[in-house]
Short mmCIF file of C-alpha atoms and ligand atoms in Angstrom, two decimals:
data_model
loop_
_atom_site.label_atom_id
_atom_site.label_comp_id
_atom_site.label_asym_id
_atom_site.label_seq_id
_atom_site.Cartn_x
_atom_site.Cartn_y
_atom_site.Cartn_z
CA UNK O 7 26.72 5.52 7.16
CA UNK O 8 26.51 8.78 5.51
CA UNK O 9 24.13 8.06 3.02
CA UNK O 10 20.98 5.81 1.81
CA UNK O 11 19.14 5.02 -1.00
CA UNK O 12 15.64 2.68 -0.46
CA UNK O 13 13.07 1.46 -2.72
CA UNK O 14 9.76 1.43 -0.81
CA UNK O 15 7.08 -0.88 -2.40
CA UNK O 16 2.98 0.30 -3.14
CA UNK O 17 0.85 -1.71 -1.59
CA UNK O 18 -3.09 -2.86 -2.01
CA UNK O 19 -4.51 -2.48 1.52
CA UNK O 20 -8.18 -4.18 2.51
CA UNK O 21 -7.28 -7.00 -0.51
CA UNK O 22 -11.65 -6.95 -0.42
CA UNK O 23 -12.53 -8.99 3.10
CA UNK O 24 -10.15 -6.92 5.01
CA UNK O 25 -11.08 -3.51 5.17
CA UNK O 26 -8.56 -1.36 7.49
CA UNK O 27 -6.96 -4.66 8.47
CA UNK O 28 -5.16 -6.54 5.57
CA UNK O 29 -2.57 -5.33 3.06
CA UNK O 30 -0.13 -6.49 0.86
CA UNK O 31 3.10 -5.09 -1.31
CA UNK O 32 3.52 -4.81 -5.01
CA UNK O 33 6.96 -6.32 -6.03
CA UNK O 34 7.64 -3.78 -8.86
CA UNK O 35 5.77 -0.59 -8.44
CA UNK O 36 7.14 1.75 -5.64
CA UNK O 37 9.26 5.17 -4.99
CA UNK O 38 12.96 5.65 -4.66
CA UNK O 39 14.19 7.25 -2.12
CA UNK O 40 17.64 8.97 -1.11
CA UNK O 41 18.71 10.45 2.36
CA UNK O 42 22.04 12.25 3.03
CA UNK O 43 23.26 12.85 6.44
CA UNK O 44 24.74 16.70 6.29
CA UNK O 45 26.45 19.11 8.99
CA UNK O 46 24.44 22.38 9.19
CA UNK O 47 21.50 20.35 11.27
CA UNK O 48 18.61 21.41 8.90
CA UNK O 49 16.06 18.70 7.45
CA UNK O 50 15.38 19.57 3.72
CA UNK O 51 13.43 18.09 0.74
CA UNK O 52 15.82 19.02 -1.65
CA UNK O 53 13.97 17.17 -5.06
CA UNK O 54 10.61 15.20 -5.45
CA UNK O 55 10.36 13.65 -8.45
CA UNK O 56 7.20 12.38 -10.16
CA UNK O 57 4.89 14.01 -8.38
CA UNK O 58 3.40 17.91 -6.76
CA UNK O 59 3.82 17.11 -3.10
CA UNK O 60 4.63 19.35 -0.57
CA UNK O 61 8.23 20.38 0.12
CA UNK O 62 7.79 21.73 3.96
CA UNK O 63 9.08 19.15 6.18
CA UNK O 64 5.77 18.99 8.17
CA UNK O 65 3.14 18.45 5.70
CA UNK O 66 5.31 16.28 3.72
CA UNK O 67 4.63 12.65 4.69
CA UNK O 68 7.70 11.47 4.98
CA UNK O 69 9.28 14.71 6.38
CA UNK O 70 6.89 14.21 9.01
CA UNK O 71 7.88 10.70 10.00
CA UNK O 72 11.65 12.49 9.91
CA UNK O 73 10.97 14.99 12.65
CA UNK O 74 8.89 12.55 14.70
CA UNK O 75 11.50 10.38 14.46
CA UNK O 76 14.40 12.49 15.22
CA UNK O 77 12.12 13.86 18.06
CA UNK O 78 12.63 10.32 19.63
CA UNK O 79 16.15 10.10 18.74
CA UNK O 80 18.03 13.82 18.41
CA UNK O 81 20.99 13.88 16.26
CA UNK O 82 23.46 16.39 15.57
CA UNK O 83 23.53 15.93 11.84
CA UNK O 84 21.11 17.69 9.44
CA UNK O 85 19.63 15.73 6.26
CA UNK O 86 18.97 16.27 2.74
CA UNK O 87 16.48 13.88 1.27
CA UNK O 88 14.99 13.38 -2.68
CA UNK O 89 12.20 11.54 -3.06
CA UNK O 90 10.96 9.64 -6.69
CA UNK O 91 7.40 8.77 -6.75
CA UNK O 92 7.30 5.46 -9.13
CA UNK O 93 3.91 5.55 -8.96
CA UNK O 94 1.11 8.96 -9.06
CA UNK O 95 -0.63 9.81 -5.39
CA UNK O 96 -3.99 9.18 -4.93
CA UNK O 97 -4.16 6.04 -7.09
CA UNK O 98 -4.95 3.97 -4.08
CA UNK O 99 -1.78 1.74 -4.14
CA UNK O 100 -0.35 3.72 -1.08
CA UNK O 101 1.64 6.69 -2.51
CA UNK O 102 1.45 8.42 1.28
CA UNK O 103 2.54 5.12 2.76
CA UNK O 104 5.38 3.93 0.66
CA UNK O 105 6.99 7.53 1.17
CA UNK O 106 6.08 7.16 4.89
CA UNK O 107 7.32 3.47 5.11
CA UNK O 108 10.57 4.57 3.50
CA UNK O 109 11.46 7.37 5.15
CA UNK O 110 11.26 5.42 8.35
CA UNK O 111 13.10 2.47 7.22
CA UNK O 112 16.02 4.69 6.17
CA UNK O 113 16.13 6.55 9.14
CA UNK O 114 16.68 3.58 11.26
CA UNK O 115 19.22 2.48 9.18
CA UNK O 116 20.93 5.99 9.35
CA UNK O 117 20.43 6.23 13.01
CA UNK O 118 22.01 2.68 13.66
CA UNK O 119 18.61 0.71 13.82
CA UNK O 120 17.12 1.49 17.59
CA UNK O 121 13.73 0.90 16.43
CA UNK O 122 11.98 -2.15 15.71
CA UNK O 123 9.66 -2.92 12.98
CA UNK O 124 6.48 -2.19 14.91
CA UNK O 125 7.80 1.29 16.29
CA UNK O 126 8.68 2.30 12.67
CA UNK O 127 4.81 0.80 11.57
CA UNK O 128 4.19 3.53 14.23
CA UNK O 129 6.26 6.36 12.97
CA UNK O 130 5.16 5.24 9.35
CA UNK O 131 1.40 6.05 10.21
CA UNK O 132 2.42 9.88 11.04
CA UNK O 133 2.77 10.13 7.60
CA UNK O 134 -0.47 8.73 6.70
CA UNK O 135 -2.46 10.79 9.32
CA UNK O 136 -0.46 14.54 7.57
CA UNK O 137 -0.98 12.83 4.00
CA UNK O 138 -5.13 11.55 4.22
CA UNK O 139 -5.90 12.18 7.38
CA UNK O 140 -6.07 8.98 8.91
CA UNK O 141 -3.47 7.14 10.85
CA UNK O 142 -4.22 3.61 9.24
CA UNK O 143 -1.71 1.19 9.29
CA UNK O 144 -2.45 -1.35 6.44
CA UNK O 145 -0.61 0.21 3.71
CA UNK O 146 2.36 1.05 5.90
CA UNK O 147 2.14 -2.15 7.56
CA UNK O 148 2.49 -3.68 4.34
CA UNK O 149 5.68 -1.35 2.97
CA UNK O 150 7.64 -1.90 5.97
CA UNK O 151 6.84 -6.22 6.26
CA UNK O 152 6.62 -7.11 2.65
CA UNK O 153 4.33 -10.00 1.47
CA UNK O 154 0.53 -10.09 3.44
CA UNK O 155 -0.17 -8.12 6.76
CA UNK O 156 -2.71 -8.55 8.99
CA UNK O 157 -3.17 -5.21 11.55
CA UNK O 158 -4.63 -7.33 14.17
CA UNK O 159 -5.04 -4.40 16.03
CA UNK O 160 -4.67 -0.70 16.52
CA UNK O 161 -4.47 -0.10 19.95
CA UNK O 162 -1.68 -1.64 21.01
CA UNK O 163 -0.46 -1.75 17.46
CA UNK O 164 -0.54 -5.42 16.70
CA UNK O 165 0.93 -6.63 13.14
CA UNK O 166 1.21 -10.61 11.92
CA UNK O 167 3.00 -11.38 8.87
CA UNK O 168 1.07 -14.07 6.23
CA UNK O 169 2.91 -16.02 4.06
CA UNK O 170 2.58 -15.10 0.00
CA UNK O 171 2.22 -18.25 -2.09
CA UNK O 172 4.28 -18.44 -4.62
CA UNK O 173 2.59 -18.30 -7.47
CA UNK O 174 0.31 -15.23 -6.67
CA UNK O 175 0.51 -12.68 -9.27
CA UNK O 176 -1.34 -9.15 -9.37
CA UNK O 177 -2.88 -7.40 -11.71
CA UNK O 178 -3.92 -3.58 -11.43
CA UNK O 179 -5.67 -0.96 -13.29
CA UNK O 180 -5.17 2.97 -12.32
CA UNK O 181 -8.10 4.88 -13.98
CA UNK O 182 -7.44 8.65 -14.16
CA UNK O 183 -10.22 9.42 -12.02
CA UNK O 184 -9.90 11.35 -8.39
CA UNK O 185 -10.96 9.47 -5.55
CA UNK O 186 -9.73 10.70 -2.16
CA UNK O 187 -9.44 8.52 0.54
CA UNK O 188 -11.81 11.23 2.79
CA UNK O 189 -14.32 10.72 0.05
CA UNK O 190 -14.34 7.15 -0.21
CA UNK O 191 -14.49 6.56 3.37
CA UNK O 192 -17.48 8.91 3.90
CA UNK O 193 -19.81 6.64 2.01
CA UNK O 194 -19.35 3.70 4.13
CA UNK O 195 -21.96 2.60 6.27
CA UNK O 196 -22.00 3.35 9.84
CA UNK O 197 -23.59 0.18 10.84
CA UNK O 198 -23.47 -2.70 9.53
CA UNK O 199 -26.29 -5.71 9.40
CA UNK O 200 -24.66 -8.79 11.98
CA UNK O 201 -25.29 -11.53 8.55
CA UNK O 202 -23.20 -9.15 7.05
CA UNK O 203 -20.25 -8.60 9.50
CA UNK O 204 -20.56 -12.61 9.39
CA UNK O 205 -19.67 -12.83 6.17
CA UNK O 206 -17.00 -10.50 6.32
CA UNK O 207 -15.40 -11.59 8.82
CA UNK O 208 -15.47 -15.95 8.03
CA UNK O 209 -14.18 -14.70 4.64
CA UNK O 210 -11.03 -12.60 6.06
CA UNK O 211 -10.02 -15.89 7.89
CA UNK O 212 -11.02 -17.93 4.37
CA UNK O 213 -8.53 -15.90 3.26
CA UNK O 214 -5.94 -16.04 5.91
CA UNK O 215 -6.40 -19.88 6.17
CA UNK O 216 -5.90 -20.32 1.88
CA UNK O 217 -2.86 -17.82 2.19
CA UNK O 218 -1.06 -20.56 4.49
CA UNK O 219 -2.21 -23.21 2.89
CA UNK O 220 -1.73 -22.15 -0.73
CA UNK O 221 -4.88 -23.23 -1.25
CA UNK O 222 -6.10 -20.92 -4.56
CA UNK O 223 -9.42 -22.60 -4.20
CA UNK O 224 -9.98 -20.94 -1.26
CA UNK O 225 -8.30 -17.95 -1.53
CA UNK O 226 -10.62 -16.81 -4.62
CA UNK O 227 -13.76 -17.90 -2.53
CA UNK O 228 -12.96 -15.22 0.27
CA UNK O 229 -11.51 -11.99 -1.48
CA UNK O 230 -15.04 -11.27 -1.33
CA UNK O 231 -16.54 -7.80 0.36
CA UNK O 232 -19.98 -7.53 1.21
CA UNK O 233 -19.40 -4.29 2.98
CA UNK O 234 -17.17 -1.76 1.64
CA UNK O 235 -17.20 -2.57 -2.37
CA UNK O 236 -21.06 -2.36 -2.67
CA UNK O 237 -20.58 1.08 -0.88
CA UNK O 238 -17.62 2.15 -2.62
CA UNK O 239 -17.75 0.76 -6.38
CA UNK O 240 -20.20 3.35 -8.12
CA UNK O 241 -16.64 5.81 -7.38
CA UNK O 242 -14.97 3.85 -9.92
CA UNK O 243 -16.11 3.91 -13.41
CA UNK O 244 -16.87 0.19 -15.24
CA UNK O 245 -15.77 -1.45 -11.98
CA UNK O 246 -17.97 -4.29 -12.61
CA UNK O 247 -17.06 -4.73 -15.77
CA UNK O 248 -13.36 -4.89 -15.23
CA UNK O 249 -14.18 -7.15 -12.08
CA UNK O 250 -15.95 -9.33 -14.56
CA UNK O 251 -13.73 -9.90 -17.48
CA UNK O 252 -10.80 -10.79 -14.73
CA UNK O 253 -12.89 -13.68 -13.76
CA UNK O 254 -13.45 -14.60 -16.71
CA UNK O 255 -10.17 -14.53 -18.07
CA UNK O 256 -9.62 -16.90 -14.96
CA UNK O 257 -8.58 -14.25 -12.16
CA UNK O 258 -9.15 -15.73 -8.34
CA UNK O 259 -11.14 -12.63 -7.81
CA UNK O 260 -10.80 -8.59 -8.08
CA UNK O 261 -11.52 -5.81 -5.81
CA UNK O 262 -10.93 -2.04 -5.32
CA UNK O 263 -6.99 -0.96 -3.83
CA UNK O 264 -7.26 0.17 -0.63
CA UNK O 265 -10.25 3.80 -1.45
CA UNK O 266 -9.42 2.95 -5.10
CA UNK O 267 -10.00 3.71 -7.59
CA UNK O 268 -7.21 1.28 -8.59
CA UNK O 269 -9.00 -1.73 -9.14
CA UNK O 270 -6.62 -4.84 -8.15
CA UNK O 271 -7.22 -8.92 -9.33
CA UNK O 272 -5.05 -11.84 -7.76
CA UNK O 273 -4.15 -14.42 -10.51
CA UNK O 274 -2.53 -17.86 -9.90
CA UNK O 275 0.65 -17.59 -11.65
CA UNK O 276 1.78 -16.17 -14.76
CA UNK O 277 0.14 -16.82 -17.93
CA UNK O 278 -3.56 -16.44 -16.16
CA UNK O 279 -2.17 -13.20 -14.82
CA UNK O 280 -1.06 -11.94 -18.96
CA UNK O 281 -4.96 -12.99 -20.04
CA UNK O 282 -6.46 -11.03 -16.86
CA UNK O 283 -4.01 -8.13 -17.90
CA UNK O 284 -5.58 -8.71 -21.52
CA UNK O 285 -9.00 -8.34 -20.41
CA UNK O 286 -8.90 -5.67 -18.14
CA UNK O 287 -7.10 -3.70 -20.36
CA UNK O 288 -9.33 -4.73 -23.31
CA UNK O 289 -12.81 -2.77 -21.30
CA UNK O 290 -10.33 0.54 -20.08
CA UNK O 291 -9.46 0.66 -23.90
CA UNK O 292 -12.93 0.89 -24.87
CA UNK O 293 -13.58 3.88 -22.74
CA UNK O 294 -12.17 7.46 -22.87
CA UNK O 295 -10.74 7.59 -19.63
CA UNK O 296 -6.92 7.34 -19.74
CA UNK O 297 -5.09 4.41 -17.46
CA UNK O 298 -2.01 2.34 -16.67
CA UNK O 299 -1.17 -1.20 -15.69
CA UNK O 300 0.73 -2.89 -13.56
CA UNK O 301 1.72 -6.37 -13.54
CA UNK O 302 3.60 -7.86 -10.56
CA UNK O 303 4.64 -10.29 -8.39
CA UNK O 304 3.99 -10.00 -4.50
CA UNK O 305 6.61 -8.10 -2.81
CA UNK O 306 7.65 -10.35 0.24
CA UNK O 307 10.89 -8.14 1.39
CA UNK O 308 9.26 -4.89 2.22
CA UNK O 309 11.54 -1.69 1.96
CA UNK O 310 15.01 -2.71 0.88
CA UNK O 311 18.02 -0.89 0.75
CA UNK O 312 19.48 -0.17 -2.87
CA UNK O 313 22.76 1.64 -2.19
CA UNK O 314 24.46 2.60 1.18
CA UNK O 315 28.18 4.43 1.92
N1 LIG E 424 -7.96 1.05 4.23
C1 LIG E 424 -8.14 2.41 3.81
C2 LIG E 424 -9.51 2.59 3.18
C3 LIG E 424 -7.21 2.88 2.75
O1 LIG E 424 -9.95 1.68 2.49
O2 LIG E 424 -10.11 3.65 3.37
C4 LIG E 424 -5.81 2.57 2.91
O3 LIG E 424 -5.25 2.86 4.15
#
């Protein structure tokens, strides 16, 4: 294979209960993604599209998953890769980890696959670490799986796949408003009252437990956050509001994207999801901050490959 074009999906990591832990992938939202095998050895970002991100390799996410990838695995081919952002950094729908995720994928399929899912989860969270800071794996767990990820733990990096039921729909609202993930995860509290942790943690296995059983019922009662939303939510401007009129147009529940401030709301099935879309849109549109939408089913393939030769 000479050459390989991916589509790597966003993703909404925490989905409320599961701060740093849970994640999902947005079915049609994500970047594009080319990579060319070439013979003078060099690796080059040679177009980015859609975006002002950093063309050196090394502070690039997804040049960074490159070299610590070819680090593991020397070739004696160079590369050439173009990167389309479908979707703007910093919106809290993993930008960082959808590049990350993709590069990955695409080098294992370049290289002849010697790495298994969880190694490129691994290589995947270099690029989070150059791109925010942090090497979480929710988002990238998430882009690389498809559907719902649990990160049951970091260290050894532990990932279990839930099953997305079939009518789950999502709705999301992008604000123009800057809210970097540093920011956002400075105002979280350090310690945490034990009722509390309770709470957060029966409702992340509410969740779990309504995901396999496609029980909605269930579902809406846990995407609930007593932790990190009451911390985080004065970041995002009319958050309750939107939150509200979701529910009330009859979503399961919302909550802030991963640091936001996209906020995200789960619907069961389509025509629920076109009144929460409705509503949420109907409070952005009375403010004067600008916004988009996105309306989508749940991605359950993770990164797929759109061309190869
Ligand atoms: N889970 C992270 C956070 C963001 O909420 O800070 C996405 O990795």
């Amino acid at each position: 294979m000479n050459q390989i074009k991916i589509f790597s999906p966003a993703t909404v990591a925490n989905v409320s209960c599961g701060f740093d832990c849970l994640g999902f992938a947005v079915n049609d939202l994500g970047d594009t993604m080319t990579f060319t095998k070439t013979s003078d050895k060099s690796i080059k970002i040679t177009d980015i599209q859609g975006a002002d991100l950093p063309y050196n390799i090394q502070k690039n996410a997804a040049g960074a998953v490159v070299l610590a990838m070819l680090e593991k695995h020397p070739v004696d081919f160079g590369l050439e890769i173009i990167i389309h952002k479908g979707f703007a950094p910093g919106s809290g729908l993993g930008s960082s980890a959808a590049s990350s995720a993709g590069a990955a994928f695409a080098i294992n399929e370049l290289l002849g696959k010697p790495f298994t899912e969880l190694e490129l989860t691994k290589f995947a969270m270099i690029g989070e670490e150059v791109a925010c800071g942090s090497p979480i794996a929710d988002n990238v767990a998430a882009a690389i799986h498809g559907g719902f990820i649990l990160v049951q733990r970091y260290d050894p990096l532990a990932i279990i796949k839930i099953p997305v039921p079939k009518e789950l729909m999502l709705v999301a609202i992008h604000p123009q408003v800057e809210v970097k993930t540093k920011d956002a995860r400075e105002v979280l509290p350090s310690k945490i009252p034990l009722e509390d942790a309770v709470t957060q943690w029966a409702n992340v296995g509410g969740l779990i437990s309504g995901l396999y059983s496609n029980d909605y019922k269930v579902i809406a009662d846990s995407l609930c956050d007593v932790i990190v939303e009451p911390a985080r939510k004065h970041l995002i401007p009319h958050f309750d509001t939107v939150k509200n009129a979701a529910q009330e147009a009859g979503a399961l529940s919302a909550g802030i994207s991963g640091s936001g401030p996209t906020i995200f709301a789960l619907c069961k099935g389509e025509s629920i999801a076109k009144k929460v879309f409705k509503a949420i849109e109907g409070v952005y549109s009375n403010t004067n901050i600008d916004f988009t939408m996105v309306y989508s089913k749940i991605n359950t393939q993770g990164v797929t490959i759109l061309e190869k030769n």
